[in-house]
mmCIF file of C-alpha atoms and ligand atoms in Angstrom:
data_model
loop_
_atom_site.group_PDB
_atom_site.id
_atom_site.type_symbol
_atom_site.label_atom_id
_atom_site.label_comp_id
_atom_site.label_asym_id
_atom_site.label_seq_id
_atom_site.Cartn_x
_atom_site.Cartn_y
_atom_site.Cartn_z
ATOM 1 C CA MET A 1 0.911 -51.815 4.265
ATOM 2 C CA ALA A 2 2.097 -49.897 7.263
ATOM 3 C CA THR A 3 2.134 -46.030 7.802
ATOM 4 C CA SER A 4 5.004 -44.454 9.492
ATOM 5 C CA ALA A 5 3.703 -42.553 12.173
ATOM 6 C CA PHE A 6 6.091 -39.314 11.190
ATOM 7 C CA PRO A 7 5.299 -36.836 8.040
ATOM 8 C CA PRO A 8 8.428 -38.433 5.657
ATOM 9 C CA PHE A 9 10.739 -35.137 6.571
ATOM 10 C CA ARG A 10 13.843 -35.453 5.531
ATOM 11 C CA VAL A 11 16.565 -37.071 7.399
ATOM 12 C CA LEU A 12 19.534 -34.795 7.549
ATOM 13 C CA LEU A 13 21.280 -37.093 10.402
ATOM 14 C CA SER A 14 20.795 -40.966 10.744
ATOM 15 C CA ARG A 15 19.897 -42.959 14.019
ATOM 16 C CA ASP A 16 23.730 -44.518 13.489
ATOM 17 C CA GLN A 17 25.574 -42.226 11.805
ATOM 18 C CA ILE A 18 24.019 -40.123 15.354
ATOM 19 C CA LEU A 19 25.249 -43.372 18.373
ATOM 20 C CA ARG A 20 28.871 -43.578 16.005
ATOM 21 C CA ARG A 21 29.412 -40.277 17.006
ATOM 22 C CA ILE A 22 28.257 -39.920 20.186
ATOM 23 C CA HIS A 23 30.053 -42.972 20.977
ATOM 24 C CA GLU A 24 33.274 -40.442 19.329
ATOM 25 C CA LEU A 25 32.041 -37.347 21.868
ATOM 26 C CA ALA A 26 32.270 -40.276 24.798
ATOM 27 C CA ARG A 27 36.074 -41.368 23.914
ATOM 28 C CA ALA A 28 37.162 -37.609 23.396
ATOM 29 C CA ILE A 29 35.433 -36.055 26.842
ATOM 30 C CA THR A 30 36.784 -38.814 28.713
ATOM 31 C CA GLU A 31 40.415 -38.276 27.759
ATOM 32 C CA ALA A 32 39.734 -34.251 28.369
ATOM 33 C CA MET A 33 38.461 -35.117 31.752
ATOM 34 C CA ARG A 34 41.951 -37.249 32.787
ATOM 35 C CA GLY A 35 40.048 -40.016 35.040
ATOM 36 C CA GLU A 36 38.175 -37.009 37.241
ATOM 37 C CA PRO A 37 34.509 -37.831 36.515
ATOM 38 C CA PRO A 38 32.738 -34.538 35.352
ATOM 39 C CA CYS A 39 29.503 -32.961 36.951
ATOM 40 C CA LEU A 40 26.519 -34.201 33.684
ATOM 41 C CA VAL A 41 24.189 -31.057 33.483
ATOM 42 C CA VAL A 42 21.240 -31.671 30.722
ATOM 43 C CA VAL A 43 19.650 -28.829 29.174
ATOM 44 C CA ILE A 44 16.328 -30.409 29.753
ATOM 45 C CA GLU A 45 13.574 -31.216 27.275
ATOM 46 C CA GLY A 46 15.173 -31.586 24.515
ATOM 47 C CA ALA A 47 18.616 -33.091 25.055
ATOM 48 C CA ARG A 48 17.304 -35.863 27.265
ATOM 49 C CA THR A 49 18.212 -38.606 24.671
ATOM 50 C CA PHE A 50 21.689 -37.313 23.911
ATOM 51 C CA ALA A 51 22.905 -37.242 27.402
ATOM 52 C CA ARG A 52 20.878 -40.766 27.579
ATOM 53 C CA GLN A 53 22.788 -41.960 25.678
ATOM 54 C CA LEU A 54 25.910 -39.996 26.332
ATOM 55 C CA GLN A 55 25.716 -42.126 29.894
ATOM 56 C CA LYS A 56 25.355 -45.374 28.229
ATOM 57 C CA VAL A 57 28.635 -45.332 26.545
ATOM 58 C CA LEU A 58 30.999 -43.049 28.959
ATOM 59 C CA PRO A 59 32.471 -44.940 31.911
ATOM 60 C CA GLY A 60 31.112 -45.558 35.586
ATOM 61 C CA GLN A 61 27.405 -44.193 34.681
ATOM 62 C CA LEU A 62 27.289 -40.620 36.009
ATOM 63 C CA PRO A 63 24.316 -38.905 37.354
ATOM 64 C CA LEU A 64 22.283 -36.621 34.934
ATOM 65 C CA HIS A 65 21.801 -33.103 36.634
ATOM 66 C CA GLU A 66 18.325 -31.382 35.109
ATOM 67 C CA VAL A 67 19.125 -27.424 34.173
ATOM 68 C CA ARG A 68 15.798 -26.307 32.397
ATOM 69 C CA ALA A 69 16.098 -22.771 30.757
ATOM 70 C CA SER A 70 13.910 -20.315 28.714
ATOM 71 C CA SER A 71 13.890 -17.599 27.133
ATOM 72 C CA TYR A 72 11.614 -14.660 27.121
ATOM 73 C CA GLY A 73 10.310 -12.352 25.236
ATOM 74 C CA SER A 74 7.324 -11.008 23.276
ATOM 75 C CA GLY A 75 5.645 -13.466 20.844
ATOM 76 C CA THR A 76 8.231 -15.739 18.922
ATOM 77 C CA VAL A 77 10.706 -13.330 18.792
ATOM 78 C CA SER A 78 13.337 -14.309 21.971
ATOM 79 C CA SER A 79 14.373 -11.026 24.107
ATOM 80 C CA GLY A 80 17.808 -12.441 24.524
ATOM 81 C CA GLU A 81 17.024 -12.851 28.109
ATOM 82 C CA VAL A 82 17.114 -16.563 29.454
ATOM 83 C CA ARG A 83 16.130 -17.332 32.978
ATOM 84 C CA LEU A 84 17.071 -20.817 34.868
ATOM 85 C CA THR A 85 13.628 -22.399 35.684
ATOM 86 C CA LEU A 86 15.410 -25.061 37.142
ATOM 87 C CA GLY A 87 18.666 -26.808 38.568
ATOM 88 C CA GLN A 88 19.816 -24.106 41.433
ATOM 89 C CA ASP A 89 20.572 -27.121 43.560
ATOM 90 C CA VAL A 90 23.112 -28.833 41.184
ATOM 91 C CA PRO A 91 26.171 -30.054 43.566
ATOM 92 C CA CYS A 92 28.504 -28.141 40.981
ATOM 93 C CA ALA A 93 31.002 -26.329 43.326
ATOM 94 C CA GLY A 94 34.838 -27.628 42.679
ATOM 95 C CA ARG A 95 33.873 -29.447 40.330
ATOM 96 C CA ASP A 96 34.157 -29.851 36.295
ATOM 97 C CA VAL A 97 30.432 -29.408 34.971
ATOM 98 C CA VAL A 98 29.523 -30.374 31.229
ATOM 99 C CA LEU A 99 26.654 -29.334 30.247
ATOM 100 C CA LEU A 100 24.678 -31.377 27.574
ATOM 101 C CA GLU A 101 23.045 -29.637 25.262
ATOM 102 C CA ASP A 102 20.929 -31.147 22.082
ATOM 103 C CA ILE A 103 21.372 -27.408 19.619
ATOM 104 C CA VAL A 104 23.489 -24.812 19.969
ATOM 105 C CA ASP A 105 21.836 -22.074 18.115
ATOM 106 C CA THR A 106 22.352 -18.316 18.866
ATOM 107 C CA GLY A 107 24.060 -19.474 21.565
ATOM 108 C CA ARG A 108 22.294 -17.092 24.414
ATOM 109 C CA THR A 109 21.716 -20.228 26.753
ATOM 110 C CA ILE A 110 24.893 -22.063 26.936
ATOM 111 C CA ALA A 111 26.516 -18.273 27.388
ATOM 112 C CA ALA A 112 23.734 -17.533 30.435
ATOM 113 C CA LEU A 113 24.382 -21.453 31.493
ATOM 114 C CA GLN A 114 28.112 -21.104 31.869
ATOM 115 C CA ARG A 115 27.830 -17.662 33.458
ATOM 116 C CA HIS A 116 25.446 -19.529 35.946
ATOM 117 C CA PHE A 117 27.565 -22.481 36.358
ATOM 118 C CA ALA A 118 30.599 -20.135 36.775
ATOM 119 C CA GLN A 119 28.654 -17.877 39.675
ATOM 120 C CA LYS A 120 27.984 -21.536 41.947
ATOM 121 C CA GLY A 121 31.813 -22.014 42.214
ATOM 122 C CA ALA A 122 32.309 -24.932 39.239
ATOM 123 C CA ARG A 123 36.361 -25.549 38.382
ATOM 124 C CA SER A 124 35.227 -25.395 34.517
ATOM 125 C CA CYS A 125 31.917 -25.606 32.569
ATOM 126 C CA ARG A 126 32.487 -27.099 29.143
ATOM 127 C CA VAL A 127 29.515 -28.104 26.638
ATOM 128 C CA ALA A 128 28.660 -31.161 25.023
ATOM 129 C CA THR A 129 26.140 -30.537 22.443
ATOM 130 C CA LEU A 130 25.135 -32.773 19.603
ATOM 131 C CA LEU A 131 24.003 -30.150 16.924
ATOM 132 C CA SER A 132 25.920 -26.455 16.458
ATOM 133 C CA LYS A 133 24.423 -23.715 14.159
ATOM 134 C CA PRO A 134 27.425 -21.697 14.040
ATOM 135 C CA SER A 135 25.392 -19.373 10.772
ATOM 136 C CA ARG A 136 22.934 -18.499 13.522
ATOM 137 C CA ARG A 137 25.543 -17.591 16.475
ATOM 138 C CA VAL A 138 24.864 -14.122 18.044
ATOM 139 C CA VAL A 139 26.549 -15.056 21.367
ATOM 140 C CA ASP A 140 30.137 -16.404 21.210
ATOM 141 C CA VAL A 141 30.373 -19.050 23.024
ATOM 142 C CA ALA A 142 33.348 -22.133 23.090
ATOM 143 C CA LEU A 143 31.842 -25.481 22.517
ATOM 144 C CA ASP A 144 34.675 -28.187 23.793
ATOM 145 C CA PHE A 145 32.992 -31.094 22.292
ATOM 146 C CA VAL A 146 30.516 -31.028 19.464
ATOM 147 C CA GLY A 147 28.780 -33.663 17.486
ATOM 148 C CA PHE A 148 27.622 -32.980 14.131
ATOM 149 C CA GLU A 149 27.661 -28.732 12.538
ATOM 150 C CA ILE A 150 24.636 -28.403 10.601
ATOM 151 C CA PRO A 151 23.231 -25.186 8.516
ATOM 152 C CA ASP A 152 20.565 -23.304 9.744
ATOM 153 C CA GLU A 153 17.181 -24.950 9.137
ATOM 154 C CA PHE A 154 14.921 -26.250 11.869
ATOM 155 C CA VAL A 155 15.592 -29.952 13.150
ATOM 156 C CA LEU A 156 13.592 -32.565 14.920
ATOM 157 C CA GLY A 157 13.930 -35.509 16.308
ATOM 158 C CA CYS A 158 16.859 -37.772 18.718
ATOM 159 C CA GLY A 159 14.661 -35.456 21.501
ATOM 160 C CA MET A 160 14.114 -32.231 19.433
ATOM 161 C CA ASP A 161 10.884 -30.982 19.566
ATOM 162 C CA LEU A 162 8.038 -28.740 17.711
ATOM 163 C CA ASP A 163 5.589 -27.960 20.660
ATOM 164 C CA GLY A 164 6.518 -31.365 21.636
ATOM 165 C CA ARG A 165 5.668 -33.017 19.282
ATOM 166 C CA TYR A 166 8.489 -35.607 16.991
ATOM 167 C CA ARG A 167 10.936 -35.613 19.766
ATOM 168 C CA GLU A 168 10.477 -39.742 19.435
ATOM 169 C CA ILE A 169 11.653 -39.678 15.909
ATOM 170 C CA PRO A 170 15.462 -41.751 15.674
ATOM 171 C CA ASP A 171 17.315 -39.502 12.957
ATOM 172 C CA VAL A 172 17.378 -35.832 12.927
ATOM 173 C CA VAL A 173 15.170 -34.707 10.182
ATOM 174 C CA VAL A 174 14.182 -31.397 8.748
ATOM 175 C CA TYR A 175 10.924 -29.838 9.363
ATOM 176 C CA GLU A 176 9.368 -28.872 6.583
ATOM 177 C CA LYS A 177 5.699 -27.437 7.054
ATOM 178 C CA SER A 178 4.243 -28.589 3.494
ATOM 179 C CA VAL A 179 5.250 -32.163 4.249
ATOM 180 C CA GLU A 180 3.634 -32.465 7.482
ATOM 181 C CA MET A 181 0.621 -30.784 5.954
ATOM 182 C CA ALA A 182 0.646 -33.316 3.299
ATOM 183 C CA PHE A 183 0.696 -36.289 5.719
ATOM 184 C CA GLN A 184 -1.949 -34.908 7.464
ATOM 185 C CA ARG A 185 -3.987 -34.965 5.033
ATOM 186 C CA ALA A 186 -3.592 -38.180 3.786
ATOM 187 C CA ALA A 187 -4.403 -39.719 7.396
ATOM 188 C CA ALA A 188 -7.327 -37.617 7.566
ATOM 189 C CA ALA A 189 -8.316 -39.209 4.344
ATOM 190 C CA ARG A 190 -7.684 -42.808 5.530
HETATM 191 P P1 IMP B 201 19.682 -20.980 22.312
HETATM 192 O O1 IMP B 201 19.541 -20.312 23.598
HETATM 193 O O2 IMP B 201 19.498 -19.825 20.521
HETATM 194 O O3 IMP B 201 21.589 -21.376 21.384
HETATM 195 O O4 IMP B 201 18.685 -22.316 21.856
HETATM 196 C C1 IMP B 201 19.233 -23.606 21.937
HETATM 197 C C2 IMP B 201 18.038 -23.889 22.111
HETATM 198 O O5 IMP B 201 16.991 -23.738 21.160
HETATM 199 C C3 IMP B 201 17.933 -25.122 22.242
HETATM 200 O O6 IMP B 201 18.427 -26.293 23.593
HETATM 201 C C4 IMP B 201 16.670 -25.722 21.511
HETATM 202 O O7 IMP B 201 15.702 -26.025 22.730
HETATM 203 C C5 IMP B 201 16.232 -24.894 20.537
HETATM 204 N N1 IMP B 201 16.407 -24.801 18.768
HETATM 205 C C6 IMP B 201 17.393 -23.947 18.105
HETATM 206 N N2 IMP B 201 16.950 -24.534 17.270
HETATM 207 C C7 IMP B 201 16.188 -25.951 17.402
HETATM 208 C C8 IMP B 201 15.837 -26.781 16.012
HETATM 209 O O8 IMP B 201 16.485 -26.502 15.030
HETATM 210 N N3 IMP B 201 15.107 -27.479 16.778
HETATM 211 C C9 IMP B 201 14.274 -27.894 17.481
HETATM 212 N N4 IMP B 201 14.831 -26.916 18.666
HETATM 213 C C10 IMP B 201 16.030 -25.803 18.642
#
């Protein structure tokens, strides 16, 4: 019997559901831009998959610019300070930026990026995110295009990872340590 490469985590959103929703988001973004091509900025690494899927269905094969934002803090606790480590040279002055994010959690990353692009002279800075966890919000950010609102659970797949693992899972799944450990035990016994 073929064995799966990934633990059988619970599927929250299937690949088909995600792709259908991405088509809807592309239509909404196109309408909002009224013919003016936006400057698409991908928050890497996690949003790469979402961004590529969106790029395929948006008209005009728009280039994807990349930014990397990191939170600094002690241990697992974020200080709330977000530092931009890539993306200083995105050609955004006078343009309508659309930030492409995998998931908005506290909202700190998106708020920091919006401040950054406003300072760099962007005409506007909208946000398109595949997922949003509204119950986790600390900073009040306006999200223009939201794929799905989800509960406060740690999710993986569709580009989202845990220490670099599970990005390739095509669905959005809910991480559970016990499921992962059972899978690892079974793999070790084979
Ligand atoms: P925020 O600044 O708290 O909104 O953090 C957003 C970032 O946290 C996302 O771009 C992800 O990298 C990460 N993140 C938050 N929740 C999750 C999750 O459930 N799975 C994977 N990454 C997450």
